[in-house]
Amino acid sequence: MYEGVVQNLIDELGMLPGVGPKSAQRIAFHLLAAEPADVKRLAHALLEVKEKVRFCRVCGNVAAEEECRICRDARRDPHVICVVEESKDVVAIEKTREFRGRYHVLGGAISPIDGVGPDDLRIRELMTRLADGRVTELIIATDPNLEGEATATYLARLVKPMGLKVTRLASGLPVGGDLEYADEVTLGRAFEGRRLLDV
Amino acid sequence: MHVAHLSLTDFRSYDAVELALEPGAAAFVGPNGQGKTNLVEALGYVATQSSHRVATDGPLVRQGAARAVVRSVVVRDDRRALVELEINPGRANRARLNRSPVSRPRDVIGLLRTVLFAPEDLALVKGDPAERRRFLDDLLVARAPRFAGVRADYDRVLKQRGALLRTAAQARRGGRSPARSGRRAESEAAFAAAGAGDVLSTLEVWDAHLARHGAELLAARLELVEALRPLVAASYAALAPGSVPVDLEYRGTLSTGSAGSGGSAESAGPAGPAAPAGPAAPAEPAAPAAVHAPDRAALEEGLRAGLLEVRAAELERGVTLVGPHRDDLFLGLGELPARGYASHGESWSFALALRLAAYDLLRADGGDPVLILDDVFAELDAQRRRRLAELVAPAEQVLITAAVPDDVPAELAGARFDVAEGSVTRVR
């Protein structure tokens, strides 16, 4: 145990995801040795992120303004919406530069164990967005785990009567990998989702 | 296959032990509490990465040590594989194969295959259905490691669905509709009209997933039971000649659920082996068991229908009432169920016959598994002891633990190790 303030800092840092007690201690001593200006900048960034960042009124993504950068961008295709669990999934998909439509961030997945039901996700907001009939395709990109799949099924059932095209991201083999290294579940999924080779 | 070398560091009572083994029979002899079972438990751990004695890894590590290491050299078709496992309770285990680390310890499961006979096996016959379900599922995983994932997925769906049912049950008892939490947006009306937001619509989603994963597990179990039936009957007949014939039958909640209504009995029809004709009508053992490939789609449909039927009861009690987690493997002794009717000796024969059948099945898949007989002979009468010894003697490697040398049948005389106070000495 260290003296008051140092231990406080270590405890606070230790609460961050992926930071254990050893790492927390290391970061704390790094900060102690750092230039005061650098530490001020970090502190400022921390405060600022809480004060300024909001969630987009339309899609639920993190935003600096009322609406996020993507929702404000008129060049994005308004007919396709990609549904993801978290804002960080938006970033991941944006990196591909493959998708030119818009997003909808649910804020999690259905998981009764954690007390998360459809009402706790931004599903109502999604239904409102779909209500005007402008959207023709809904791409469901929730995580390929049990809770993500359940959420996908739930959404697909919910929007089925609206008659729009609902798709699910494919799961399967990593590109550039070796077939022999794939685990059985992934390989099994890849078999299920195989497609016709068009030549 | 056989184990050529076993080395333990900080495993159970052993701080360090090196053991050279060879094909054929080997007996570990010593008084109780000296560490005989710890040796075979370590081999079982290499094979399945779980212990047959405890559910968690904590007790496997010697008191005061941080981790245990189990190294074994497995020889299969003249190929030697060095499998090393580091057991870290509370953290991820690590595994190495031929001195190279593997990314997931699960990847070395199956390099060593064992079939373990233990005094606890009596529970297969006398115990709860859970014991028999575990027997089937463990065997599925041993034959195809993929099923470890299927089983985990099914358990997870069950947990999620259970949590949802409990919430619904609580809300009912509270005399109000299931609680609505979270944000309320302007589109409340449209949302409600879409039929969302209540427990039932989410329940349907979990029903679908339960049916899907459940059907996969169920189809595999049905197929397994069909494969086991003739083998168990043959093993039992060999262990106890002249006794009444025995039979296995998979009894599922699926069939009982559909028995009540004529409508869905049709859809559940392809679950043939799961649908018992009646308690007093075991299938005729004379007829060759047709390998019935259960139709997964039909099973899934049947499970879904079954869930719908019991929905009211489920919402009342807050538990999932239909699915492979409530099924049983019925063991029939002539016209009677073995459980409750079989004598002590008959129960033992049945338990041994189940293990022997598992051994036959694994052997047919390729690679003679290592047989481990943990303190079993002391429990058997002279005739069963001799028969069992004759049946297992041809195996490539048989490892036996016994409290006294006389408990090792003459048919299995081979290498002998004396185990005392954490040290193992070869005496023959």
mmCIF file of N, CA and C in Angstrom, chain A residues 106-107 110-115 117-125 127-128 146-147 149-151 153-155 157-158 181-185 189 192, chain B residues 104 106 145-146 149 153 156-157 159-160 163-164 180-188 191 194-197 201-202 204-206 208-209 212-213 304:
data_model
loop_
_atom_site.group_PDB
_atom_site.id
_atom_site.type_symbol
_atom_site.label_atom_id
_atom_site.label_comp_id
_atom_site.label_asym_id
_atom_site.label_seq_id
_atom_site.Cartn_x
_atom_site.Cartn_y
_atom_site.Cartn_z
ATOM 1 N N LEU A 106 -27.228 -0.179 -30.879
ATOM 2 C CA LEU A 106 -28.227 -0.664 -29.923
ATOM 3 C C LEU A 106 -27.841 -0.362 -28.478
ATOM 4 N N GLY A 107 -26.563 -0.385 -28.207
ATOM 5 C CA GLY A 107 -26.112 -0.183 -26.834
ATOM 6 C C GLY A 107 -26.024 -1.489 -26.063
ATOM 7 N N ILE A 110 -29.397 -8.450 -26.140
ATOM 8 C CA ILE A 110 -30.375 -9.034 -25.208
ATOM 9 C C ILE A 110 -29.690 -10.097 -24.352
ATOM 10 N N SER A 111 -29.757 -9.951 -23.055
ATOM 11 C CA SER A 111 -29.153 -10.923 -22.145
ATOM 12 C C SER A 111 -29.907 -10.919 -20.828
ATOM 13 N N PRO A 112 -30.883 -11.815 -20.680
ATOM 14 C CA PRO A 112 -31.696 -11.836 -19.457
ATOM 15 C C PRO A 112 -30.862 -11.994 -18.178
ATOM 16 N N ILE A 113 -29.714 -12.709 -18.278
ATOM 17 C CA ILE A 113 -28.874 -12.903 -17.090
ATOM 18 C C ILE A 113 -28.419 -11.544 -16.551
ATOM 19 N N ASP A 114 -28.082 -10.637 -17.469
ATOM 20 C CA ASP A 114 -27.630 -9.310 -17.055
ATOM 21 C C ASP A 114 -28.799 -8.341 -16.928
ATOM 22 N N GLY A 115 -30.012 -8.845 -17.050
ATOM 23 C CA GLY A 115 -31.180 -7.991 -16.935
ATOM 24 C C GLY A 115 -31.377 -7.067 -18.122
ATOM 25 N N GLY A 117 -33.133 -6.481 -21.519
ATOM 26 C CA GLY A 117 -34.186 -6.909 -22.432
ATOM 27 C C GLY A 117 -34.272 -5.934 -23.592
ATOM 28 N N PRO A 118 -35.174 -6.175 -24.538
ATOM 29 C CA PRO A 118 -35.311 -5.293 -25.702
ATOM 30 C C PRO A 118 -35.556 -3.835 -25.303
ATOM 31 N N ASP A 119 -36.253 -3.641 -24.187
ATOM 32 C CA ASP A 119 -36.572 -2.273 -23.767
ATOM 33 C C ASP A 119 -35.345 -1.491 -23.346
ATOM 34 N N ASP A 120 -34.294 -2.199 -22.990
ATOM 35 C CA ASP A 120 -33.093 -1.522 -22.540
ATOM 36 C C ASP A 120 -32.166 -1.182 -23.697
ATOM 37 N N LEU A 121 -32.505 -1.659 -24.873
ATOM 38 C CA LEU A 121 -31.703 -1.363 -26.054
ATOM 39 C C LEU A 121 -32.425 -0.305 -26.879
ATOM 40 N N ARG A 122 -31.710 0.282 -27.840
ATOM 41 C CA ARG A 122 -32.335 1.349 -28.631
ATOM 42 C C ARG A 122 -33.117 0.745 -29.808
ATOM 43 N N ILE A 123 -34.011 -0.174 -29.478
ATOM 44 C CA ILE A 123 -34.787 -0.842 -30.528
ATOM 45 C C ILE A 123 -35.989 0.016 -30.919
ATOM 46 N N ARG A 124 -36.568 0.659 -29.928
ATOM 47 C CA ARG A 124 -37.712 1.542 -30.202
ATOM 48 C C ARG A 124 -37.308 2.631 -31.185
ATOM 49 N N GLU A 125 -36.124 3.224 -30.962
ATOM 50 C CA GLU A 125 -35.618 4.265 -31.849
ATOM 51 C C GLU A 125 -35.412 3.727 -33.261
ATOM 52 N N MET A 127 -37.122 1.282 -34.633
ATOM 53 C CA MET A 127 -38.439 1.117 -35.249
ATOM 54 C C MET A 127 -38.952 2.449 -35.786
ATOM 55 N N THR A 128 -38.698 3.508 -35.043
ATOM 56 C CA THR A 128 -39.114 4.832 -35.513
ATOM 57 C C THR A 128 -38.416 5.185 -36.824
ATOM 58 N N LEU A 146 -23.918 -16.019 -28.623
ATOM 59 C CA LEU A 146 -25.298 -16.402 -28.326
ATOM 60 C C LEU A 146 -26.219 -15.195 -28.158
ATOM 61 N N GLU A 147 -25.764 -14.201 -27.393
ATOM 62 C CA GLU A 147 -26.601 -13.034 -27.113
ATOM 63 C C GLU A 147 -26.786 -12.193 -28.389
ATOM 64 N N GLU A 149 -26.680 -13.345 -31.448
ATOM 65 C CA GLU A 149 -27.570 -14.091 -32.336
ATOM 66 C C GLU A 149 -29.028 -13.947 -31.891
ATOM 67 N N ALA A 150 -29.239 -13.992 -30.570
ATOM 68 C CA ALA A 150 -30.603 -13.855 -30.054
ATOM 69 C C ALA A 150 -31.157 -12.478 -30.413
ATOM 70 N N THR A 151 -30.315 -11.455 -30.274
ATOM 71 C CA THR A 151 -30.735 -10.104 -30.620
ATOM 72 C C THR A 151 -31.071 -10.017 -32.108
ATOM 73 N N THR A 153 -32.072 -12.479 -34.073
ATOM 74 C CA THR A 153 -33.344 -13.169 -34.310
ATOM 75 C C THR A 153 -34.514 -12.275 -33.897
ATOM 76 N N TYR A 154 -34.355 -11.650 -32.739
ATOM 77 C CA TYR A 154 -35.425 -10.793 -32.231
ATOM 78 C C TYR A 154 -35.739 -9.674 -33.210
ATOM 79 N N LEU A 155 -34.689 -9.010 -33.688
ATOM 80 C CA LEU A 155 -34.883 -7.899 -34.624
ATOM 81 C C LEU A 155 -35.508 -8.367 -35.933
ATOM 82 N N ARG A 157 -37.418 -10.860 -36.468
ATOM 83 C CA ARG A 157 -38.851 -11.137 -36.288
ATOM 84 C C ARG A 157 -39.655 -9.854 -36.196
ATOM 85 N N LEU A 158 -39.069 -8.886 -35.511
ATOM 86 C CA LEU A 158 -39.776 -7.639 -35.265
ATOM 87 C C LEU A 158 -40.038 -6.859 -36.555
ATOM 88 N N TYR A 181 -6.182 -24.435 -39.360
ATOM 89 C CA TYR A 181 -6.095 -23.794 -38.051
ATOM 90 C C TYR A 181 -7.451 -23.313 -37.542
ATOM 91 N N ALA A 182 -8.469 -23.385 -38.381
ATOM 92 C CA ALA A 182 -9.783 -22.917 -37.951
ATOM 93 C C ALA A 182 -10.362 -23.885 -36.917
ATOM 94 N N ASP A 183 -11.049 -23.341 -35.907
ATOM 95 C CA ASP A 183 -11.654 -24.245 -34.945
ATOM 96 C C ASP A 183 -12.922 -24.844 -35.537
ATOM 97 N N GLU A 184 -13.417 -25.929 -34.914
ATOM 98 C CA GLU A 184 -14.498 -26.710 -35.517
ATOM 99 C C GLU A 184 -15.779 -25.892 -35.669
ATOM 100 N N VAL A 185 -16.047 -25.032 -34.667
ATOM 101 C CA VAL A 185 -17.291 -24.268 -34.711
ATOM 102 C C VAL A 185 -17.275 -23.290 -35.888
ATOM 103 N N ARG A 189 -19.658 -23.303 -39.162
ATOM 104 C CA ARG A 189 -20.436 -22.151 -39.587
ATOM 105 C C ARG A 189 -20.126 -21.802 -41.047
ATOM 106 N N GLU A 192 -22.013 -24.031 -43.242
ATOM 107 C CA GLU A 192 -23.421 -23.654 -43.282
ATOM 108 C C GLU A 192 -23.649 -22.477 -44.222
ATOM 109 N N ARG B 104 -4.752 -22.732 -27.863
ATOM 110 C CA ARG B 104 -5.806 -23.077 -26.919
ATOM 111 C C ARG B 104 -5.541 -24.465 -26.345
ATOM 112 N N ARG B 106 -7.507 -26.527 -25.360
ATOM 113 C CA ARG B 106 -8.519 -27.443 -25.884
ATOM 114 C C ARG B 106 -7.998 -28.220 -27.101
ATOM 115 N N PRO B 145 -14.643 -33.402 -30.331
ATOM 116 C CA PRO B 145 -14.461 -32.284 -29.392
ATOM 117 C C PRO B 145 -15.390 -31.101 -29.677
ATOM 118 N N ARG B 146 -15.872 -31.004 -30.911
ATOM 119 C CA ARG B 146 -16.821 -29.965 -31.278
ATOM 120 C C ARG B 146 -18.007 -29.902 -30.314
ATOM 121 N N GLY B 149 -18.439 -27.447 -27.463
ATOM 122 C CA GLY B 149 -19.031 -26.155 -27.794
ATOM 123 C C GLY B 149 -20.550 -26.213 -27.844
ATOM 124 N N ASP B 153 -22.966 -24.056 -25.459
ATOM 125 C CA ASP B 153 -23.973 -23.162 -26.033
ATOM 126 C C ASP B 153 -25.355 -23.480 -25.464
ATOM 127 N N ARG B 156 -25.738 -22.317 -21.981
ATOM 128 C CA ARG B 156 -25.836 -20.862 -21.926
ATOM 129 C C ARG B 156 -27.259 -20.404 -22.291
ATOM 130 N N VAL B 157 -27.821 -21.002 -23.347
ATOM 131 C CA VAL B 157 -29.198 -20.656 -23.716
ATOM 132 C C VAL B 157 -30.137 -20.953 -22.555
ATOM 133 N N LYS B 159 -29.485 -21.011 -19.401
ATOM 134 C CA LYS B 159 -29.311 -20.015 -18.341
ATOM 135 C C LYS B 159 -30.036 -18.726 -18.683
ATOM 136 N N GLN B 160 -29.854 -18.266 -19.931
ATOM 137 C CA GLN B 160 -30.490 -17.026 -20.353
ATOM 138 C C GLN B 160 -32.008 -17.163 -20.300
ATOM 139 N N ALA B 163 -33.270 -17.214 -16.750
ATOM 140 C CA ALA B 163 -33.294 -15.878 -16.148
ATOM 141 C C ALA B 163 -34.536 -15.121 -16.603
ATOM 142 N N LEU B 164 -34.859 -15.265 -17.878
ATOM 143 C CA LEU B 164 -36.032 -14.581 -18.425
ATOM 144 C C LEU B 164 -37.324 -15.116 -17.808
ATOM 145 N N ARG B 180 -41.199 -2.896 -17.179
ATOM 146 C CA ARG B 180 -40.609 -2.210 -18.313
ATOM 147 C C ARG B 180 -39.568 -1.255 -17.781
ATOM 148 N N SER B 181 -38.381 -1.475 -18.178
ATOM 149 C CA SER B 181 -37.331 -0.584 -17.726
ATOM 150 C C SER B 181 -36.810 0.166 -18.943
ATOM 151 N N GLY B 182 -35.861 0.997 -18.706
ATOM 152 C CA GLY B 182 -35.220 1.661 -19.838
ATOM 153 C C GLY B 182 -35.943 2.904 -20.289
ATOM 154 N N ARG B 183 -35.472 3.344 -21.434
ATOM 155 C CA ARG B 183 -35.939 4.636 -21.912
ATOM 156 C C ARG B 183 -37.320 4.505 -22.564
ATOM 157 N N ARG B 184 -38.037 5.582 -22.573
ATOM 158 C CA ARG B 184 -39.296 5.641 -23.292
ATOM 159 C C ARG B 184 -39.153 6.689 -24.382
ATOM 160 N N ALA B 185 -39.319 6.285 -25.576
ATOM 161 C CA ALA B 185 -39.171 7.257 -26.668
ATOM 162 C C ALA B 185 -40.545 7.697 -27.145
ATOM 163 N N GLU B 186 -40.536 8.583 -28.063
ATOM 164 C CA GLU B 186 -41.786 9.156 -28.559
ATOM 165 C C GLU B 186 -42.639 8.107 -29.262
ATOM 166 N N SER B 187 -41.970 7.042 -29.713
ATOM 167 C CA SER B 187 -42.680 6.069 -30.542
ATOM 168 C C SER B 187 -43.248 4.921 -29.732
ATOM 169 N N GLU B 188 -43.525 5.169 -28.457
ATOM 170 C CA GLU B 188 -44.057 4.123 -27.576
ATOM 171 C C GLU B 188 -45.187 3.328 -28.217
ATOM 172 N N PHE B 191 -44.155 1.093 -31.081
ATOM 173 C CA PHE B 191 -43.358 0.004 -30.547
ATOM 174 C C PHE B 191 -44.262 -1.080 -29.979
ATOM 175 N N ALA B 194 -45.995 -3.091 -32.532
ATOM 176 C CA ALA B 194 -45.154 -4.069 -33.219
ATOM 177 C C ALA B 194 -45.031 -5.359 -32.401
ATOM 178 N N GLY B 195 -45.585 -5.362 -31.218
ATOM 179 C CA GLY B 195 -45.619 -6.586 -30.433
ATOM 180 C C GLY B 195 -44.350 -6.822 -29.637
ATOM 181 N N ALA B 196 -43.533 -5.793 -29.499
ATOM 182 C CA ALA B 196 -42.275 -5.976 -28.787
ATOM 183 C C ALA B 196 -42.422 -5.555 -27.344
ATOM 184 N N GLY B 197 -41.354 -5.726 -26.609
ATOM 185 C CA GLY B 197 -41.313 -5.158 -25.280
ATOM 186 C C GLY B 197 -41.838 -6.068 -24.199
ATOM 187 N N SER B 201 -42.380 -12.078 -26.348
ATOM 188 C CA SER B 201 -41.722 -11.992 -27.651
ATOM 189 C C SER B 201 -40.244 -12.325 -27.546
ATOM 190 N N THR B 202 -39.601 -11.957 -26.421
ATOM 191 C CA THR B 202 -38.202 -12.349 -26.254
ATOM 192 C C THR B 202 -38.115 -13.838 -25.998
ATOM 193 N N GLU B 204 -39.859 -16.112 -27.257
ATOM 194 C CA GLU B 204 -39.911 -16.841 -28.531
ATOM 195 C C GLU B 204 -38.533 -16.934 -29.169
ATOM 196 N N VAL B 205 -37.763 -15.856 -29.016
ATOM 197 C CA VAL B 205 -36.411 -15.868 -29.561
ATOM 198 C C VAL B 205 -35.566 -16.923 -28.864
ATOM 199 N N TRP B 206 -35.653 -16.947 -27.535
ATOM 200 C CA TRP B 206 -34.868 -17.949 -26.797
ATOM 201 C C TRP B 206 -35.386 -19.345 -27.071
ATOM 202 N N ALA B 208 -36.452 -20.372 -29.905
ATOM 203 C CA ALA B 208 -35.869 -20.745 -31.190
ATOM 204 C C ALA B 208 -34.429 -21.206 -31.005
ATOM 205 N N HIS B 209 -33.671 -20.477 -30.174
ATOM 206 C CA HIS B 209 -32.271 -20.855 -29.973
ATOM 207 C C HIS B 209 -32.147 -22.132 -29.138
ATOM 208 N N ARG B 212 -32.824 -24.932 -31.442
ATOM 209 C CA ARG B 212 -31.752 -25.163 -32.401
ATOM 210 C C ARG B 212 -30.581 -25.901 -31.757
ATOM 211 N N HIS B 213 -30.082 -25.363 -30.637
ATOM 212 C CA HIS B 213 -28.945 -26.006 -29.974
ATOM 213 C C HIS B 213 -29.368 -27.336 -29.349
ATOM 214 N N ARG B 304 -39.630 -27.040 -30.330
ATOM 215 C CA ARG B 304 -40.379 -25.785 -30.348
ATOM 216 C C ARG B 304 -41.831 -26.000 -29.944
#
